[in-house]
Structures are given as structure tokens and as C-alpha cells.
Coordinates of C-alpha atoms in Angstrom, one line a residue:
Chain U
X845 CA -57.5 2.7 -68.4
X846 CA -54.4 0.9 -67.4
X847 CA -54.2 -0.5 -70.7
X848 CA -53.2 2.8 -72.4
X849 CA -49.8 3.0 -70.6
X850 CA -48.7 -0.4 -71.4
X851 CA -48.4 0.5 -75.3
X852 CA -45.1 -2.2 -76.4
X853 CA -43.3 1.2 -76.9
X854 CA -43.6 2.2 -73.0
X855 CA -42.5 -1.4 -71.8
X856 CA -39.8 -1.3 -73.9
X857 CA -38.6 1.5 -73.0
X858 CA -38.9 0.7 -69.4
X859 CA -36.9 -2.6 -69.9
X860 CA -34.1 -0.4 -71.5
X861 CA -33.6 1.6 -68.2
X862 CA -34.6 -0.6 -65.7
X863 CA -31.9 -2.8 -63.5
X864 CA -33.2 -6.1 -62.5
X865 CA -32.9 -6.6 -59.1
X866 CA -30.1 -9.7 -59.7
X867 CA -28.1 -7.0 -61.5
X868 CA -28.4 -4.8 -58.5
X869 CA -27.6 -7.4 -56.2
X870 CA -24.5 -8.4 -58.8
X871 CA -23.2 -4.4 -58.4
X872 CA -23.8 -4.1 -55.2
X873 CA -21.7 -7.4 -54.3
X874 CA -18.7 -6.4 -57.0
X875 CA -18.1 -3.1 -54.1
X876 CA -19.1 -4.3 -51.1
X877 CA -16.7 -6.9 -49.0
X878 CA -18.3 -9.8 -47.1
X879 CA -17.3 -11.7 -43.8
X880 CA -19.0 -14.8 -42.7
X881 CA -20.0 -15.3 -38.7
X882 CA -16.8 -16.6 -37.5
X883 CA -14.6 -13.7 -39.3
X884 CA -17.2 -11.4 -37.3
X885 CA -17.2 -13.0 -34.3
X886 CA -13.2 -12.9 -34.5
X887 CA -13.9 -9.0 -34.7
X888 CA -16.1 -8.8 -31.8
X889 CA -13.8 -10.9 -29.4
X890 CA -10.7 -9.1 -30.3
X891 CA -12.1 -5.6 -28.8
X892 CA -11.4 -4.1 -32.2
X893 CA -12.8 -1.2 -32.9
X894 CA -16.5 -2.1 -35.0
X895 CA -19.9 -1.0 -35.4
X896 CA -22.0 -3.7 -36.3
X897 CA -25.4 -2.5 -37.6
X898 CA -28.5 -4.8 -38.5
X899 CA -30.6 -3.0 -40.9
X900 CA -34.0 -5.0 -40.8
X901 CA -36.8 -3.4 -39.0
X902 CA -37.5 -3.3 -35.7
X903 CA -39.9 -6.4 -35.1
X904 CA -37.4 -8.7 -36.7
X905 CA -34.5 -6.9 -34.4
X906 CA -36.4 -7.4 -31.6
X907 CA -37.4 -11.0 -32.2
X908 CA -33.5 -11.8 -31.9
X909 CA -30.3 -10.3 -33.1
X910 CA -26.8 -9.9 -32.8
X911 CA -25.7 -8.9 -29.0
X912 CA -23.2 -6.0 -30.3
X913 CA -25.8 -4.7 -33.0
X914 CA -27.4 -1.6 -33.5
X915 CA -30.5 -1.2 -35.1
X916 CA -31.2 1.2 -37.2
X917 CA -33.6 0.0 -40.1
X918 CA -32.8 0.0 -43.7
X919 CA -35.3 3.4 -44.6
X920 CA -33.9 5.1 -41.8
X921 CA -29.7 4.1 -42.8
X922 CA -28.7 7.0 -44.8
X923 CA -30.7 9.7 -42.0
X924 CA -29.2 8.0 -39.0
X925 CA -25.6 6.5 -39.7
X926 CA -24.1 9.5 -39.2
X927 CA -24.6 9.5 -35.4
X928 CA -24.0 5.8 -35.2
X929 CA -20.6 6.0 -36.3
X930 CA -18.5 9.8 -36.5
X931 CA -15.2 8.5 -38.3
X932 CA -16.3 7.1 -41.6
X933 CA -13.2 5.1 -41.3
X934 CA -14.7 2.6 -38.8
X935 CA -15.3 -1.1 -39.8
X936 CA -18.8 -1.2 -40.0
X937 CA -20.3 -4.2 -40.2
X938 CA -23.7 -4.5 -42.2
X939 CA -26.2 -7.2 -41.6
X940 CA -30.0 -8.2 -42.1
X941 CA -31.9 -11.8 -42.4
X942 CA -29.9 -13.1 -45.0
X943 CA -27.7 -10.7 -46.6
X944 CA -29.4 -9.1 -49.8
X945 CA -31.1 -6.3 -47.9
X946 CA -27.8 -5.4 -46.2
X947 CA -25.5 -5.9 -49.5
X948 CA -27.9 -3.1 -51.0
X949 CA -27.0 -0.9 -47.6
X950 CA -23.5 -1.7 -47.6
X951 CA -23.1 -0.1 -51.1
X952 CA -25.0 3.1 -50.0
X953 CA -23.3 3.4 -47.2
X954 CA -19.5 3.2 -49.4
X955 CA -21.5 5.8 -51.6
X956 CA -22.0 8.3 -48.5
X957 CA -18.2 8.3 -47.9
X958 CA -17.8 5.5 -45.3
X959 CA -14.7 3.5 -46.4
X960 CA -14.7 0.0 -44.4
X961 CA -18.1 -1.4 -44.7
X962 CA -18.5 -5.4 -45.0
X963 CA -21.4 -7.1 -45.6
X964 CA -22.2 -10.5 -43.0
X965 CA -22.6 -13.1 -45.4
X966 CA -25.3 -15.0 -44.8
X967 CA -26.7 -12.3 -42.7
X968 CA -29.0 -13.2 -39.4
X969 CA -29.8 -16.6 -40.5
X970 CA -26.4 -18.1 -41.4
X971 CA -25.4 -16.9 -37.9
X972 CA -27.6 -18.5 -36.3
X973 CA -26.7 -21.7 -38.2
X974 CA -23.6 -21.3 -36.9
X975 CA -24.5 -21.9 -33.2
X976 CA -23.3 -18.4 -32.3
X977 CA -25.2 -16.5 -29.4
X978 CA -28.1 -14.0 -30.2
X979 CA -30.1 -12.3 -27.6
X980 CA -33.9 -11.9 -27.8
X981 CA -35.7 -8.4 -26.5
X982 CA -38.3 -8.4 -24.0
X983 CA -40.1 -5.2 -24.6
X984 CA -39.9 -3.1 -21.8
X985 CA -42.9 -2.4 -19.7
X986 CA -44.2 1.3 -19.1
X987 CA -42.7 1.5 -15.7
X988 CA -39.2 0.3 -17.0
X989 CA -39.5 2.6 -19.1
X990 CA -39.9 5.6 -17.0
X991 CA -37.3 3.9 -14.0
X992 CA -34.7 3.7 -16.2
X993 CA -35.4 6.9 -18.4
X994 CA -32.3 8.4 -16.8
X995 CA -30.2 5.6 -17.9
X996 CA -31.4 5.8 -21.0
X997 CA -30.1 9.4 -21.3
X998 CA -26.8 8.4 -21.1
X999 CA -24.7 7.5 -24.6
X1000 CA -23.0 4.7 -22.6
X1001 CA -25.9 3.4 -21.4
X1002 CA -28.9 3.8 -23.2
X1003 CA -31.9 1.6 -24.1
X1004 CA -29.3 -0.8 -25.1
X1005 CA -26.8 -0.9 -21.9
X1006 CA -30.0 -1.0 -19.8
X1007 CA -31.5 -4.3 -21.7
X1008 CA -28.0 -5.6 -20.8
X1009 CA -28.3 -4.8 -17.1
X1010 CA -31.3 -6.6 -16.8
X1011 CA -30.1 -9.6 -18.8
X1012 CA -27.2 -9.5 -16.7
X1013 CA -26.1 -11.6 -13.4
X1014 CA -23.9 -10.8 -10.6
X1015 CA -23.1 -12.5 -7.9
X1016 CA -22.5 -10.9 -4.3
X1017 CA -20.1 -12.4 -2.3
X1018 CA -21.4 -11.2 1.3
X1019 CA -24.5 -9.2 2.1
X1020 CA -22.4 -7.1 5.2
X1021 CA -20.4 -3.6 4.7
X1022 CA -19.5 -4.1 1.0
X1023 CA -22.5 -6.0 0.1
X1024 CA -24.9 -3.6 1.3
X1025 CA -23.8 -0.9 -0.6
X1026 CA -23.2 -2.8 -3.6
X1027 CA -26.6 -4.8 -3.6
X1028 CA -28.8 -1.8 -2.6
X1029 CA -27.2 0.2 -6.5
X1030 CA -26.7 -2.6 -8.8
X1031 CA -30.6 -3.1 -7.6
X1032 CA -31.6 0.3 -8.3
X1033 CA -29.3 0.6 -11.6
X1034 CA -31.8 -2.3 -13.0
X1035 CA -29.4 -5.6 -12.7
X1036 CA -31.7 -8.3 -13.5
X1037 CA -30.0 -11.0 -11.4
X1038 CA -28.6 -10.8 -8.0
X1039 CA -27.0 -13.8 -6.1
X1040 CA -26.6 -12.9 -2.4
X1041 CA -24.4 -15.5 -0.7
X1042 CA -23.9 -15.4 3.4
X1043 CA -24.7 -17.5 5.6
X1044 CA -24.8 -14.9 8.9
X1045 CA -27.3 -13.3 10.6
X1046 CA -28.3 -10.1 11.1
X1047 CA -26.4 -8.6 14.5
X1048 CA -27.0 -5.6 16.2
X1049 CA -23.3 -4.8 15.9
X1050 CA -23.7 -5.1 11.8
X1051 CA -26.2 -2.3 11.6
X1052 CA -24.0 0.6 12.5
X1053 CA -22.4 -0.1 8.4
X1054 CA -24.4 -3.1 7.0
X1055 CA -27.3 -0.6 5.3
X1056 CA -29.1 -3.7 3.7
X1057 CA -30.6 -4.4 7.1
X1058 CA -32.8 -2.6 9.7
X1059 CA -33.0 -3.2 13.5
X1060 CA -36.3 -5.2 13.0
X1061 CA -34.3 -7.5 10.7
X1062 CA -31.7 -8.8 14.1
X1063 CA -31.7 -12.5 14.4
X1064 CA -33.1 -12.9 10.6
X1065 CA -30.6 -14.4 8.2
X1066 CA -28.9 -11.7 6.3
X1067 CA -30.0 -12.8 2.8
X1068 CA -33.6 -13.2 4.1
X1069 CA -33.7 -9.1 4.9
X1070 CA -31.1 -8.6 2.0
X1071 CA -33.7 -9.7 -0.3
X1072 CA -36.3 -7.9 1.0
X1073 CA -34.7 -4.6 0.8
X1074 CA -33.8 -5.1 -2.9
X1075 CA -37.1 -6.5 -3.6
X1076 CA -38.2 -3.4 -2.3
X1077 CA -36.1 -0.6 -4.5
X1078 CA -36.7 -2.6 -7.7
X1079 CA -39.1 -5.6 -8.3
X1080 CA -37.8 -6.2 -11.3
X1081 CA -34.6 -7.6 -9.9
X1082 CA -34.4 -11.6 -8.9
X1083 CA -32.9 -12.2 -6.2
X1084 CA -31.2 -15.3 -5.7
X1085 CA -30.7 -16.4 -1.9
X1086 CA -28.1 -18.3 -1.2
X1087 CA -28.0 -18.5 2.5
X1088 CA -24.5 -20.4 3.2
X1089 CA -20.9 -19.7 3.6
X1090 CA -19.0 -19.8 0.3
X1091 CA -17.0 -22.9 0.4
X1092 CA -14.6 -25.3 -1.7
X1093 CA -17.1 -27.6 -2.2
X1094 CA -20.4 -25.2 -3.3
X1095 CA -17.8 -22.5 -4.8
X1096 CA -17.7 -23.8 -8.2
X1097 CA -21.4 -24.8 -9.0
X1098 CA -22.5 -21.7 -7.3
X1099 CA -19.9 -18.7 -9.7
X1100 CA -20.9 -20.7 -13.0
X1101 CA -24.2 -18.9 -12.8
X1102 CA -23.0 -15.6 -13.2
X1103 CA -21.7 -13.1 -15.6
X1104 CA -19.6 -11.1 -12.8
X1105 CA -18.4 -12.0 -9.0
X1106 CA -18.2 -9.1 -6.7
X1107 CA -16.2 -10.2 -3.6
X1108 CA -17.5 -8.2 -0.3
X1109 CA -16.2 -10.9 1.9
X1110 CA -14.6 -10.0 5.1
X1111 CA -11.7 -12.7 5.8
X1112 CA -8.2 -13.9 4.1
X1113 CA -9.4 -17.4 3.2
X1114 CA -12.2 -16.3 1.3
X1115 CA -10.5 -13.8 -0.8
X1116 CA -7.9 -16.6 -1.8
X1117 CA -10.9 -19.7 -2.7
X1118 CA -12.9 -16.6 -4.7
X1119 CA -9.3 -15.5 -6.1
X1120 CA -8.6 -19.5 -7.1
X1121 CA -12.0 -20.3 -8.6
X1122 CA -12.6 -17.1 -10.7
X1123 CA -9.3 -17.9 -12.4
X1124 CA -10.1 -21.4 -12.6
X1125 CA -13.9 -20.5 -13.7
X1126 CA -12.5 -17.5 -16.0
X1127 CA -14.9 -15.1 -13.8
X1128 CA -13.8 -11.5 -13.5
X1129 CA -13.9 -10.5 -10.0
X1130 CA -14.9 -7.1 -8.2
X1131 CA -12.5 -7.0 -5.4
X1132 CA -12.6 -4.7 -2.2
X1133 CA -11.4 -4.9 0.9
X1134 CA -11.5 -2.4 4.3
X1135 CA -9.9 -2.3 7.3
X1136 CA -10.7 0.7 9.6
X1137 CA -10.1 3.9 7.7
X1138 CA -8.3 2.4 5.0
X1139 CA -10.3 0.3 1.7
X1140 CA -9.4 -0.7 -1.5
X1141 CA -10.9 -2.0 -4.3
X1142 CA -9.7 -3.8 -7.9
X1143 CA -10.5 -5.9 -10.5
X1144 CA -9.3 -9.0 -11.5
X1145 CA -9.7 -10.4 -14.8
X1146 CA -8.5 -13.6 -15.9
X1147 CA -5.3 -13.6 -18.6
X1148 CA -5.9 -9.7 -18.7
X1149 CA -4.5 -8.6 -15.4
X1150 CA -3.1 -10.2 -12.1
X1151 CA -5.0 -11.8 -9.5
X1152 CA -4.8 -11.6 -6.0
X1153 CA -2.2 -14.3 -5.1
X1154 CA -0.2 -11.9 -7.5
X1155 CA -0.8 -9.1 -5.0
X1156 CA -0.7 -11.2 -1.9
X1157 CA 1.4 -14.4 -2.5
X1158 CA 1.7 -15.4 1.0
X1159 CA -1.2 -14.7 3.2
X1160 CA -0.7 -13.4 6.3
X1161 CA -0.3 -15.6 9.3
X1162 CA -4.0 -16.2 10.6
X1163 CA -4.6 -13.9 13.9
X1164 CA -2.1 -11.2 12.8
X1165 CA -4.9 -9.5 11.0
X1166 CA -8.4 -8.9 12.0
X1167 CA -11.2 -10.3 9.7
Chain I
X217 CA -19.2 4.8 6.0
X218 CA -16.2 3.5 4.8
X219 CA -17.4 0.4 3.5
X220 CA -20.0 2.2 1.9
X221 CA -17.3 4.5 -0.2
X222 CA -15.2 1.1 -1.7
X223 CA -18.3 -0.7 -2.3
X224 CA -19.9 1.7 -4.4
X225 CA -16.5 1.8 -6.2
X226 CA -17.1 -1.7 -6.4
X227 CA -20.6 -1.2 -7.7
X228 CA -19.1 1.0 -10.1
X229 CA -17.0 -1.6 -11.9
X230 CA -19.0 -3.8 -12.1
X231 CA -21.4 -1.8 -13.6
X232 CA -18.6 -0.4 -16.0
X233 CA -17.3 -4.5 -17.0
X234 CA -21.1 -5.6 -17.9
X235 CA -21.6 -2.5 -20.4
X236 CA -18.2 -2.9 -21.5
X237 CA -17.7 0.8 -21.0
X238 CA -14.4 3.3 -19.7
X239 CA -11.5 1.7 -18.0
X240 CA -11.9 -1.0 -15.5
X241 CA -9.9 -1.2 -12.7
X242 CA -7.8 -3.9 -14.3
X243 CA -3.8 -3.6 -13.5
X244 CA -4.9 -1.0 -11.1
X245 CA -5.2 -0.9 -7.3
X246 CA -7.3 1.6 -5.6
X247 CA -6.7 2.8 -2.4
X248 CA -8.7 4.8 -0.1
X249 CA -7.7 6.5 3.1
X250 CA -10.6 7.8 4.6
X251 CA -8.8 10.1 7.3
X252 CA -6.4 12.1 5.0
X253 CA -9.6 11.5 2.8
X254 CA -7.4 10.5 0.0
X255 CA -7.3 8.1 -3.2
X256 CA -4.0 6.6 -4.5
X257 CA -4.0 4.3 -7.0
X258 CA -1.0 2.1 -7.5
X259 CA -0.1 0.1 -10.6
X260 CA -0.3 -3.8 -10.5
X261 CA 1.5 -6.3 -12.8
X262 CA 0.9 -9.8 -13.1
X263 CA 3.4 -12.1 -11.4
X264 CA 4.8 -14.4 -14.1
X265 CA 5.9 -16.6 -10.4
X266 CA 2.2 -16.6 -9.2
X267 CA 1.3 -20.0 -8.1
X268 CA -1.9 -19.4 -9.8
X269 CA -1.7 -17.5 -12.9
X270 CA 2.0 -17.3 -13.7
X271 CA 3.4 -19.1 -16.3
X272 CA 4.3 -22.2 -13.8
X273 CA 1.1 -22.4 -12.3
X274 CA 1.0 -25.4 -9.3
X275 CA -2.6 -24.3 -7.8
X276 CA -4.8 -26.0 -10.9
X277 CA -7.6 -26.7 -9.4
X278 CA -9.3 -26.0 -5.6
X279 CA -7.8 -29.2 -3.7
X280 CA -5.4 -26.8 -1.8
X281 CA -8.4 -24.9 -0.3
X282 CA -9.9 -28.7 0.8
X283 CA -9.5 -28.4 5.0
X284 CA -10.6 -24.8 5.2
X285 CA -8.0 -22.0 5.3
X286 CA -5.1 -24.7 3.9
X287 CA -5.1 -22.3 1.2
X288 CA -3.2 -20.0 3.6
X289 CA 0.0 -22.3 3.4
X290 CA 0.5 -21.5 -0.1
X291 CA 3.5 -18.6 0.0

């Protein structure tokens, strides 16, 4: 029965108004801009505004993309762009496997009214040839799912911003007043790696503030019941325990770990070897500081902002102020 | 309870600098005064003088911190 449409009249005519696919590719490439992985990386590092989306479908997505990528697959392009990106004057940045299925989405998306779109050249698979960093998803078990589910109703956060949390690693500087706090919500909020670094023990005099530690925990290293606690709000965080003082000599191997340095520590000389080696380590570190009824609290970034010997140049003389 | 109010800010940030989301508090110094139960905030500037990261720097590595607390002799 087939036969009967395939009269040479009806192929013909089909050849007459059919585009190859090399000619579509061709069209498409004659509109759309590319940029390889380094000018796209370039983009990404210099905190200018872009929305980079891969358009594959989700398995490959999840089986490793760009970090800064969005997925929304190719079907769905056209339905969902609109909420990825509100000023159709954005750079957006286009990319699949190797950059045919995304030259095709570029164009649509030029079509629709958006006026910057580039195509990665190359797409998934010449960035990974480039050595440049991709990020793998774990899927998300049913209880992640439901833990974090208020996360995930927030823009900022999302299932994205929480997959980040738990990839992330954060070191804690002191597991006493500032620590406590600070360990017991970045363990809730779903941080997958926690270093807690002290070498005290748990005093009766620390429980009054130190909320990381019960009574039954007195005489117990602090990053022994530290641990516990956080084990206990979320078992999905590791906990590393580092039960020492942070020192000149363990300073730099222990920060080069982490993403992030929170400083809870309680004394002068600390504050200035934490200041030194973030610098030095180009580690952005949480800062805080209390003394009685006052606190404060900053952030200092390498190159972006000052640091703390740019606050405090000369510390003050040792016994004038209480640690 | 103190301790708990700046570390949460604390928390806060760092939460804020791993999403790459808002305004960190980079260039800014919080302050909190728990009594007159107030929140200042000043503005900070990097010292192009500072021993560390000014644009003469003299501290270039951690061999100033070597006998514990020498760091405190660097003015």
C-alpha cells in the first residue's frame, strides 16, 4: 500500500519543498553567533549578566553539564524561555552535546524576539575537551526531596541552589558561640560538607551560649558533640572533625578543602592567621566577632574588598582586650 | 544570645556567597548593639597601605605568624 504514495511525481515534489537538514544547519549558522568555551567561560567569570541554557534532555543534563546552566530541553524551549529569561535583551547562551541541536534553538529563539543569543561552539563536548569544570547530578532521594521542598520554593534557591548547597564545603572556624549557631543552619539549610575545627572541650561555662552542646556533652571534645548534633538535624551533611587548634602550620592544608571559611573564633591571633591565609589561599571569609553586647560581622573577599588587617592594622596590645 | 544573632548573620552570608545570590557583606561592616538593639553598618575600603593586601604588600606568606601570636607585632 505504501507503494502508491511513492509515485516519482510525489518524491519529486517532496524534494522541491524539502530543506536538507545541512541546509538548515547552513541557515541556522548564517543568524546565529557562536563562542567557543574559553569566550564563555570569560562570560561566566566576569559576573556579566548571562543565561546560559543547555537544551538536551534531561538524562544527558543530569549525566553532567555546565555548573551556571539551566536546563530546559529543546521541545520544551519555545514554552519555557520566557520565564527563564524576562528581558529578551539578555546574552543567552545556547548549548547542547555538540552544537547542531542548539544552533537549531538559537535561531528559534532570535525568531521569538530575543536579540543576543550565541550558540557554544562545540557545545558539551568541546567543553569538556577543554578541561573546563562540569558538575554531575546525583538524583535526589525522596526525603531530600521533601527536606528541602521549602528551598526549592524559593527563585534564588531552587532545585538548583539546593544541589549547590549540598555540593558545597564550608569550613567552621570554632564550634563555641558563633559556631553553634552557624553549624546547627548551614546543617539544616542542606550544606553537604561541614569542617568543624576546635580543639576545646565542652565546659559547663560554654553551655549558657554554645547551643551545639548539651550538659551531657561536658568534658567531651567540642567537635565530638558538634558532630553529633548536626548529624542529628540532617544526615545528609558530612561532617568533618577536626579536633585541634587552627595553627600556622595545619592552617594552609586544612582551608584548601573548602569552598568558604567562616571564622567563629574567639581571640586576636586567630582572626589575623585566618585573615593572612584566606588572602594568601584566595578563600572568602565569613567574619564575626562579639564582645558582650556588642557583635559584628563581614565578609572578606580576596581582591574584591578589604581584609581584616585593613580594618585592624595594628592589633591590640595582648591583655587589653578579653578573648 | 548575642552570639547567636551575628552568627546567624554569618550563616546568612555564607549561605548568600555559595548561591551567588543578593549583596554580600563585602566593603560593609555590620554592627550590632544588642542593648539599644540596633544595627549600623559602616562602610569599609581597602587600605592601599595594608601590609597584606595593599599594593606594597610585606606579609607574603605565613612566616610572621611562626611563634604564635608574632603576628601581633605587625602594625
Amino acid at each position: 500500500m505504501w507503494g502508491n504514495h511513492y509515485s516519482p511525481d510525489r518524491k519529486w515534489g517532496n524534494i522541491l519543498t524539502m530543506k536538507t537538514l545541512k541546509e538548515m544547519l547552513a541557515e541556522a549558522r548564517r543568524v546565529v553567533p557562536e563562542e567557543g568555551p574559553a569566550d564563555l567561560e570569560r562570560r561566566l567569570k566576569s559576573g556579566d549578566k548571562v543565561v546560559v541554557i543547555d537544551v538536551r534532555d534531561p538524562d544527558e543534563f543530569r549525566d553532567g553539564h555546565i555548573e551556571a546552566a539551566n536546563n530546559i530541553s529543546r521541545g520544551f524551549l519555545e514554552f519555557r524561555i520566557g520565564t527563564a529569561v524576562t528581558d529578551p535583551n539578555t546574552p543567552i547562551v545556547l548549548y547542547c552535546q555538540t552544537g547542531l541541536r542548539s544552533v537549531l534553538a538559537a535561531k528559534a529563539l532570535r525568531e521569538l524576539g530575543y536579540t543576543t543569543v550565541i550558540n557554544l561552539q562545540g557545545g558539551y563536548q568541546k567543553w569538556v575537551q577543554s578541561g573546563l569544570p562540569v558538575v554531575r547530578e546525583v538524583p535526589m532521594t525522596p526525603d531530600q526531596i521533601q527536606r528541602y521542598s521549602r528551598h526549592f520554593l524559593l527563585a534564588q534557591v531552587g532545585d538548583k541552589g539546593q544541589r549547590r548547597l549540598l555540593r558545597s564545603k564550608v569550613l567552621l572556624i570554632g564550634a563555641g558561640g558563633l559556631g553553634s549557631p552557624i553549624g546547627l543552619y548551614l546543617a539544616a539549610a542542606g550544606v553537604g560538607t561541614l569542617g568543624l575545627m576546635d580543639g576545646d572541650v565542652v565546659d559547663i561555662t560554654n553551655l549558657q551560649r554554645q547551643v551545639l552542646h548539651t550538659t551531657a556533652d561536658i568534658g567531651k571534645a567540642k567537635v565530638e558533640s558538634g558532630t553529633r548534633t548536626i548529624k542529628a538535624i540532617n544526615p545528609d551533611v558530612n561532617v568533618i572533625a577536626l579536633p585541634m587548634r587552627i595553627t600556622v602550620d595545619n592552617v594552609m592544608d586544612v582551608i584548601t578543602d573548602y569552598d568558604l571559611i567562616v571564622d567563629g573564633s574567639d581571640n586576636f591571633e586567630t582572626r589575623y592567621l585566618v585573615n593572612d591565609a584566606c588572602y594568601l589561599a584566595g578563600k572568602t571569609n565569613v567574619h564575626g566577632s562579639i564582645f558582650q553586647f556588642e557583635g559584628m560581622a563581614t565578609v572578606f573577599v580576596p581582591n574584591e574588598g578589604p581584609c581584616y588587617r585593613c580594618l585592624y592594622p595594628t592589633p591590640p596590645p595582648p591583655g587589653l582586650v578579653p578573648s | 544570645m548575642l552570639p547567636g544573632v551575628v552568627g546567624l548573620v554569618q550563616a546568612t552570608e555564607a549561605v548568600k556567597l555559595l548561591l551567588g545570590i543578593g549583596e554580600p557583606l563585602v566593603g560593609r561592616l555590620l554592627t550590632y548593639d544588642a542593648l539599644g538593639m540596633r544595627f549600623r553598618e559602616v562602610k569599609l575600603r581597602r587600605d592601599p597601605k595594608c601590609p597584606l593586601c595593599g599594593t606594597s604588600p610585606t606579609i607574603k606568606d605565613l612566616s610572621i605568624h611562626v611563634d604564635g601570636g608574632a603576628a601581633c607585632a605587625i602594625g
